[in-house]
Amino acid sequence: MATTRASTNAAVPETGDGTTTPPVGTPTPTVTHYQQVAAEFMSALDEISQIIPKLEAIHVSTANLVRSRLNVPNEFLATVTAAVEQVPELQAINKLDVNAARDTIQFLEAFRPVRDKVDAFAKNLKYTMDSRKAKLATDSLLTYDVAKGLARDPNSATIASLVANMKR
């Protein structure tokens, strides 16, 4: 069995998959249910993103150019593509690849509903997070108000101490 040395110079056995097990007595962080669900979702999202051909990441050197061309209508792009396809003089200037242009137009048309659905999902996820926080905040503020009232009782030293912590 192979071993590696921990910072305490104690032998740490490998698990067989190349990872090491922590020494006995070393606390490990607790992974919550929601952290597991979020990790599973992010993994699935990574898999889904692999489906999209040539998915590009935003880059600072091209972001301004991309943003500046978004106002050009898709109908104009299709019209120019058709013109280049039909007119040999426009083909001769070699500025527009008709096949690549058609591919891009098809991509834009096909993925627009996907983008709309993803945008709606992102808004719903944000709203769900905000809504849950708002409910917890409402309940917490109400509890704080009640605790402040209870803390006025001289026999409630523990609650008074907790209210002081809440006030921070």
Rosetta silent file (secondary structure, phi, psi, omega in degrees, C-alpha in Angstrom):
SEQUENCE: MATTRASTNAAVPETGDGTTTPPVGTPTPTVTHYQQVAAEFMSALDEISQIIPKLEAIHVSTANLVRSRLNVPNEFLATVTAAVEQVPELQAINKLDVNAARDTIQFLEAFRPVRDKVDAFAKNLKYTMDSRKAKLATDSLLTYDVAKGLARDPNSATIASLVANMKR
SCORE:     score description
SCORE:     0.000 S_00000001
   1 L     0.000  130.334 -179.915    0.000    0.000    0.000 S_00000001
   2 L   -80.982  148.123  178.173    1.382    3.402   -1.027 S_00000001
   3 E  -130.475  156.092  172.307    1.460    6.202    1.471 S_00000001
   4 E  -123.087  160.016 -178.051    1.886    9.925    1.333 S_00000001
   5 E   -97.322  128.449  173.703    3.153   12.187    4.061 S_00000001
   6 L   -83.987  172.603 -178.621    0.839   14.678    5.701 S_00000001
   7 L   -63.843  -18.214  179.089    2.159   17.881    7.177 S_00000001
   8 L   -89.807    4.737 -177.911    2.348   16.102   10.537 S_00000001
   9 L    65.795   15.564  175.641    4.691   13.520    8.964 S_00000001
  10 L   -89.556  147.246  179.376    2.157   10.779    9.724 S_00000001
  11 E   -71.472  135.143  178.314    1.469    8.180    7.024 S_00000001
  12 E  -119.779  116.115 -175.793   -1.819    8.739    5.215 S_00000001
  13 E   -71.291  146.844  173.748   -3.117    5.694    3.338 S_00000001
  14 E   -82.255  154.892 -175.724   -4.341    5.982   -0.245 S_00000001
  15 L   -91.435   -5.968 -176.969   -7.891    4.834   -0.961 S_00000001
  16 L   105.153  -26.587  177.156   -7.212    2.925   -4.168 S_00000001
  17 L  -100.336   13.271  177.267   -8.561    5.641   -6.447 S_00000001
  18 L    93.640  -11.358  178.841   -5.463    7.777   -5.937 S_00000001
  19 L   -91.548  164.602  179.378   -6.954    9.987   -3.236 S_00000001
  20 E  -110.818  149.612  175.712   -5.864    9.928    0.361 S_00000001
  21 L   -89.563  141.007  179.815   -7.999    9.468    3.411 S_00000001
  22 L   -68.484  151.670  177.596   -7.677   12.145    6.062 S_00000001
  23 L   -59.356  150.241  178.649   -6.018   11.137    9.330 S_00000001
  24 L   -59.137  136.643  179.522   -8.393    9.930   12.017 S_00000001
  25 L    93.828   -9.667  178.167   -9.693   12.821   14.049 S_00000001
  26 L   -83.344  118.810 -178.830   -9.398   15.358   11.215 S_00000001
  27 L   -69.472  140.687  175.368  -12.800   17.002   10.805 S_00000001
  28 L  -111.003  145.846 -179.086  -14.211   17.077    7.296 S_00000001
  29 L   -66.096  144.175  177.611  -16.662   19.732    6.189 S_00000001
  30 L   -81.216  128.801  176.064  -20.284   18.696    6.062 S_00000001
  31 L   -94.378  121.822 -177.319  -21.766   18.787    2.586 S_00000001
  32 L   -79.890  165.150  177.215  -25.372   19.901    2.776 S_00000001
  33 H   -58.286  -45.288 -177.911  -28.248   18.514    0.733 S_00000001
  34 H   -68.241  -32.637  174.682  -28.534   21.772   -1.212 S_00000001
  35 H   -64.935  -38.258  177.113  -24.798   21.790   -1.936 S_00000001
  36 H   -65.469  -44.957  179.197  -25.187   18.280   -3.362 S_00000001
  37 H   -62.549  -43.792  179.643  -28.192   19.342   -5.474 S_00000001
  38 H   -63.867  -41.464  178.738  -26.327   22.449   -6.701 S_00000001
  39 H   -64.531  -39.993  178.142  -23.238   20.388   -7.588 S_00000001
  40 H   -64.612  -42.172  178.426  -25.399   17.895   -9.484 S_00000001
  41 H   -63.136  -46.291 -179.330  -27.112   20.746  -11.345 S_00000001
  42 H   -62.753  -36.960  176.935  -23.801   22.394  -12.253 S_00000001
  43 H   -64.475  -43.891  178.015  -22.466   19.067  -13.522 S_00000001
  44 H   -64.651  -37.734  178.162  -25.569   18.607  -15.692 S_00000001
  45 H   -64.719  -39.413  175.952  -25.219   22.191  -16.923 S_00000001
  46 H   -61.490  -41.324  177.904  -21.608   21.488  -17.913 S_00000001
  47 H   -64.922  -43.313  179.967  -22.805   18.448  -19.873 S_00000001
  48 H   -62.595  -40.869 -177.767  -25.564   20.452  -21.559 S_00000001
  49 H   -64.431  -22.697  177.980  -23.129   23.208  -22.552 S_00000001
  50 L   -70.882  -19.872 -179.366  -21.075   20.602  -24.430 S_00000001
  51 L   -71.209  -33.598 -175.479  -24.042   20.078  -26.788 S_00000001
  52 L   -74.861  120.872 -178.416  -23.861   23.628  -28.149 S_00000001
  53 L   -67.175  133.387  175.566  -21.432   23.741  -31.066 S_00000001
  54 L    53.943   43.347  177.629  -18.534   26.172  -30.692 S_00000001
  55 L   -61.918  126.175 -176.558  -19.843   27.730  -27.457 S_00000001
  56 L  -106.108  143.142  174.012  -17.784   30.875  -26.899 S_00000001
  57 L   -92.755  149.473  177.723  -16.872   32.502  -23.620 S_00000001
  58 L   -63.325  135.599  177.024  -16.979   36.263  -23.259 S_00000001
  59 L  -130.641  137.367 -175.834  -13.571   37.810  -23.818 S_00000001
  60 H   -58.570  -31.879 -176.707  -12.630   41.395  -23.029 S_00000001
  61 H   -75.120  -19.365 -179.057  -10.882   41.860  -26.379 S_00000001
  62 H  -116.410   -9.336 -173.589  -14.000   41.036  -28.418 S_00000001
  63 H   -59.640  -42.001 -178.992  -16.870   42.017  -26.128 S_00000001
  64 H   -66.081  -41.878  178.011  -17.170   45.599  -27.422 S_00000001
  65 H   -62.215  -46.891  179.669  -17.253   44.527  -31.084 S_00000001
  66 H   -59.074  -48.909 -179.327  -19.879   41.885  -30.354 S_00000001
  67 H   -60.565  -37.196 -176.546  -22.011   44.342  -28.373 S_00000001
  68 H   -72.713  -16.827 -178.128  -21.745   46.978  -31.128 S_00000001
  69 H  -102.875   -0.395 -176.439  -23.124   44.605  -33.802 S_00000001
  70 L   -69.296  -19.764 -178.894  -26.137   43.277  -31.897 S_00000001
  71 L   -83.386   -2.944  177.710  -28.438   45.954  -33.300 S_00000001
  72 L   -76.760  120.823 -176.113  -28.020   44.671  -36.890 S_00000001
  73 L   -66.049  145.356  177.815  -31.322   42.906  -37.723 S_00000001
  74 H   -60.990  -32.932  179.124  -31.301   39.216  -38.625 S_00000001
  75 H   -62.787  -39.779  176.798  -33.394   40.034  -41.712 S_00000001
  76 H   -61.811  -44.260 -179.677  -30.580   42.282  -42.988 S_00000001
  77 H   -60.891  -41.678  179.199  -28.059   39.483  -42.445 S_00000001
  78 H   -67.021  -38.607  179.809  -30.249   37.052  -44.412 S_00000001
  79 H   -66.322  -44.301  178.205  -30.737   39.590  -47.212 S_00000001
  80 H   -63.287  -41.841  178.880  -27.000   40.264  -47.557 S_00000001
  81 H   -59.909  -45.567  179.120  -26.312   36.526  -47.529 S_00000001
  82 H   -63.560  -39.269  179.718  -28.838   35.959  -50.322 S_00000001
  83 H   -63.644  -44.702  179.770  -27.366   38.847  -52.334 S_00000001
  84 H   -64.304  -37.602  179.744  -23.832   37.459  -52.077 S_00000001
  85 H   -63.407  -32.125 -174.071  -25.128   34.053  -53.055 S_00000001
  86 H   -94.708  -23.146 -170.696  -26.741   35.488  -56.203 S_00000001
  87 L  -113.173  114.507 -178.709  -24.237   38.113  -57.367 S_00000001
  88 H   -59.696  -33.909  179.986  -20.777   37.025  -58.600 S_00000001
  89 H   -63.911  -35.868  178.289  -19.314   40.524  -58.041 S_00000001
  90 H   -74.361  -32.406  176.007  -20.195   40.312  -54.312 S_00000001
  91 H   -66.227  -34.617 -175.681  -18.753   36.811  -54.125 S_00000001
  92 H   -66.706  -24.342 -179.435  -15.518   38.115  -55.671 S_00000001
  93 L   -77.510  -10.549  175.585  -14.792   40.484  -52.780 S_00000001
  94 L    52.709   42.593  178.427  -14.491   37.458  -50.445 S_00000001
  95 L  -104.188  -17.308 -177.127  -15.939   39.224  -47.429 S_00000001
  96 L  -137.033  121.055  175.832  -18.830   36.885  -46.645 S_00000001
  97 L   -85.707  111.157 -174.743  -18.778   33.089  -46.625 S_00000001
  98 H   -59.930  -43.375 -179.854  -22.322   32.146  -47.653 S_00000001
  99 H   -63.390  -44.152  178.230  -22.194   28.698  -46.041 S_00000001
 100 H   -65.425  -37.964  178.865  -20.919   30.116  -42.747 S_00000001
 101 H   -64.144  -46.696  178.547  -23.526   32.896  -42.929 S_00000001
 102 H   -61.947  -40.904  178.172  -26.380   30.415  -43.478 S_00000001
 103 H   -60.373  -43.977  179.667  -25.030   28.268  -40.643 S_00000001
 104 H   -65.703  -42.995  178.980  -25.019   31.286  -38.306 S_00000001
 105 H   -61.725  -42.816  177.706  -28.542   32.342  -39.309 S_00000001
 106 H   -64.363  -40.527  177.838  -29.811   28.800  -38.669 S_00000001
 107 H   -60.509  -47.275 -179.295  -27.983   28.734  -35.333 S_00000001
 108 H   -61.021  -43.791 -179.773  -29.548   32.055  -34.280 S_00000001
 109 H   -66.210  -40.980 -176.898  -33.044   30.916  -35.254 S_00000001
 110 H   -71.680  -38.085 -173.558  -32.716   27.531  -33.551 S_00000001
 111 H   -93.001   -5.800  177.720  -31.207   28.736  -30.288 S_00000001
 112 H   -58.996  -47.526  177.435  -33.352   31.838  -29.708 S_00000001
 113 H   -63.359  -32.618  177.762  -36.080   29.809  -27.929 S_00000001
 114 H   -64.347  -46.630  179.108  -33.375   28.036  -25.905 S_00000001
 115 H   -60.528  -43.166  178.581  -31.957   31.376  -24.788 S_00000001
 116 H   -60.005  -42.866 -179.085  -35.441   32.604  -23.868 S_00000001
 117 H   -67.835  -40.861  178.642  -36.064   29.481  -21.795 S_00000001
 118 H   -65.787  -41.623  176.980  -32.652   29.703  -20.075 S_00000001
 119 H   -60.474  -44.310  179.279  -33.233   33.415  -19.335 S_00000001
 120 H   -63.212  -41.199  177.792  -36.654   32.598  -17.851 S_00000001
 121 H   -61.714  -45.162 -179.526  -35.098   29.822  -15.760 S_00000001
 122 H   -60.929  -41.924  178.238  -32.370   32.169  -14.483 S_00000001
 123 H   -64.332  -41.780  179.353  -34.990   34.758  -13.510 S_00000001
 124 H   -66.867  -38.621  177.256  -37.077   32.100  -11.746 S_00000001
 125 H   -64.041  -45.464  178.136  -34.044   30.742   -9.888 S_00000001
 126 H   -61.237  -43.761  179.995  -33.086   34.246   -8.762 S_00000001
 127 H   -64.419  -40.237  178.322  -36.674   34.962   -7.699 S_00000001
 128 H   -60.978  -45.125  178.606  -36.846   31.666   -5.782 S_00000001
 129 H   -63.328  -45.818 -179.775  -33.638   32.526   -3.939 S_00000001
 130 H   -64.108  -41.086 -178.957  -34.819   36.092   -3.251 S_00000001
 131 H   -65.106  -44.036  179.069  -38.267   34.902   -2.149 S_00000001
 132 H   -64.674  -39.333  177.010  -36.879   32.330    0.268 S_00000001
 133 H   -64.543  -42.076 -179.512  -34.494   34.924    1.699 S_00000001
 134 H   -62.020  -41.359  178.590  -37.348   37.428    2.058 S_00000001
 135 H   -64.501  -45.555  178.516  -39.484   34.906    3.956 S_00000001
 136 H   -62.882  -41.020  179.155  -36.592   34.029    6.257 S_00000001
 137 H   -63.221  -42.107  178.640  -35.805   37.729    6.744 S_00000001
 138 H   -61.349  -49.456  179.850  -39.465   38.454    7.592 S_00000001
 139 H   -63.278  -38.569 -179.802  -39.607   35.592   10.093 S_00000001
 140 H   -67.336  -43.035  178.883  -36.220   36.584   11.562 S_00000001
 141 H   -65.046  -38.943  176.907  -37.216   40.239   11.991 S_00000001
 142 H   -64.209  -44.136  177.889  -40.484   39.198   13.629 S_00000001
 143 H   -61.948  -41.342  178.370  -38.604   36.847   15.962 S_00000001
 144 H   -60.705  -44.724  178.415  -36.133   39.631   16.768 S_00000001
 145 H   -60.803  -44.627  179.075  -39.000   41.994   17.670 S_00000001
 146 H   -64.960  -42.772 -179.418  -40.575   39.380   19.955 S_00000001
 147 H   -62.412  -37.718  177.873  -37.190   38.557   21.518 S_00000001
 148 H   -61.940  -39.762  177.447  -36.582   42.258   22.264 S_00000001
 149 H   -65.412  -43.447  179.506  -39.882   42.334   24.154 S_00000001
 150 H   -66.907  -31.122 -177.278  -39.055   39.186   26.090 S_00000001
 151 H   -68.392  -18.227  178.157  -35.563   40.497   26.896 S_00000001
 152 L   -69.750  -19.665  178.514  -37.085   43.332   28.953 S_00000001
 153 L   -73.040  125.388 -179.174  -38.045   40.785   31.582 S_00000001
 154 L   -59.467  -20.309  179.631  -35.276   40.704   34.263 S_00000001
 155 L   -87.363    7.242 -176.715  -35.624   36.911   34.407 S_00000001
 156 L  -116.867   51.766 -178.762  -34.665   36.578   30.713 S_00000001
 157 H   -61.901  -36.810 -179.907  -30.927   37.227   30.820 S_00000001
 158 H   -64.053  -45.023  179.504  -30.266   34.544   28.208 S_00000001
 159 H   -65.114  -40.261  179.119  -32.711   36.107   25.751 S_00000001
 160 H   -60.224  -39.481  178.388  -31.242   39.570   26.445 S_00000001
 161 H   -65.666  -40.801  179.173  -27.793   38.220   25.575 S_00000001
 162 H   -66.905  -38.416  178.366  -29.128   36.689   22.354 S_00000001
 163 H   -62.868  -39.588  177.474  -30.874   39.938   21.418 S_00000001
 164 H   -61.631  -40.155  176.652  -27.559   41.758   21.829 S_00000001
 165 H   -65.209  -41.979  179.729  -25.995   39.253   19.427 S_00000001
 166 H   -62.880  -36.719 -176.761  -28.868   39.704   16.974 S_00000001
 167 H   -65.665  -29.002  179.230  -28.478   43.478   17.111 S_00000001
 168 L   -56.469    0.000    0.000  -24.878   43.235   15.882 S_00000001
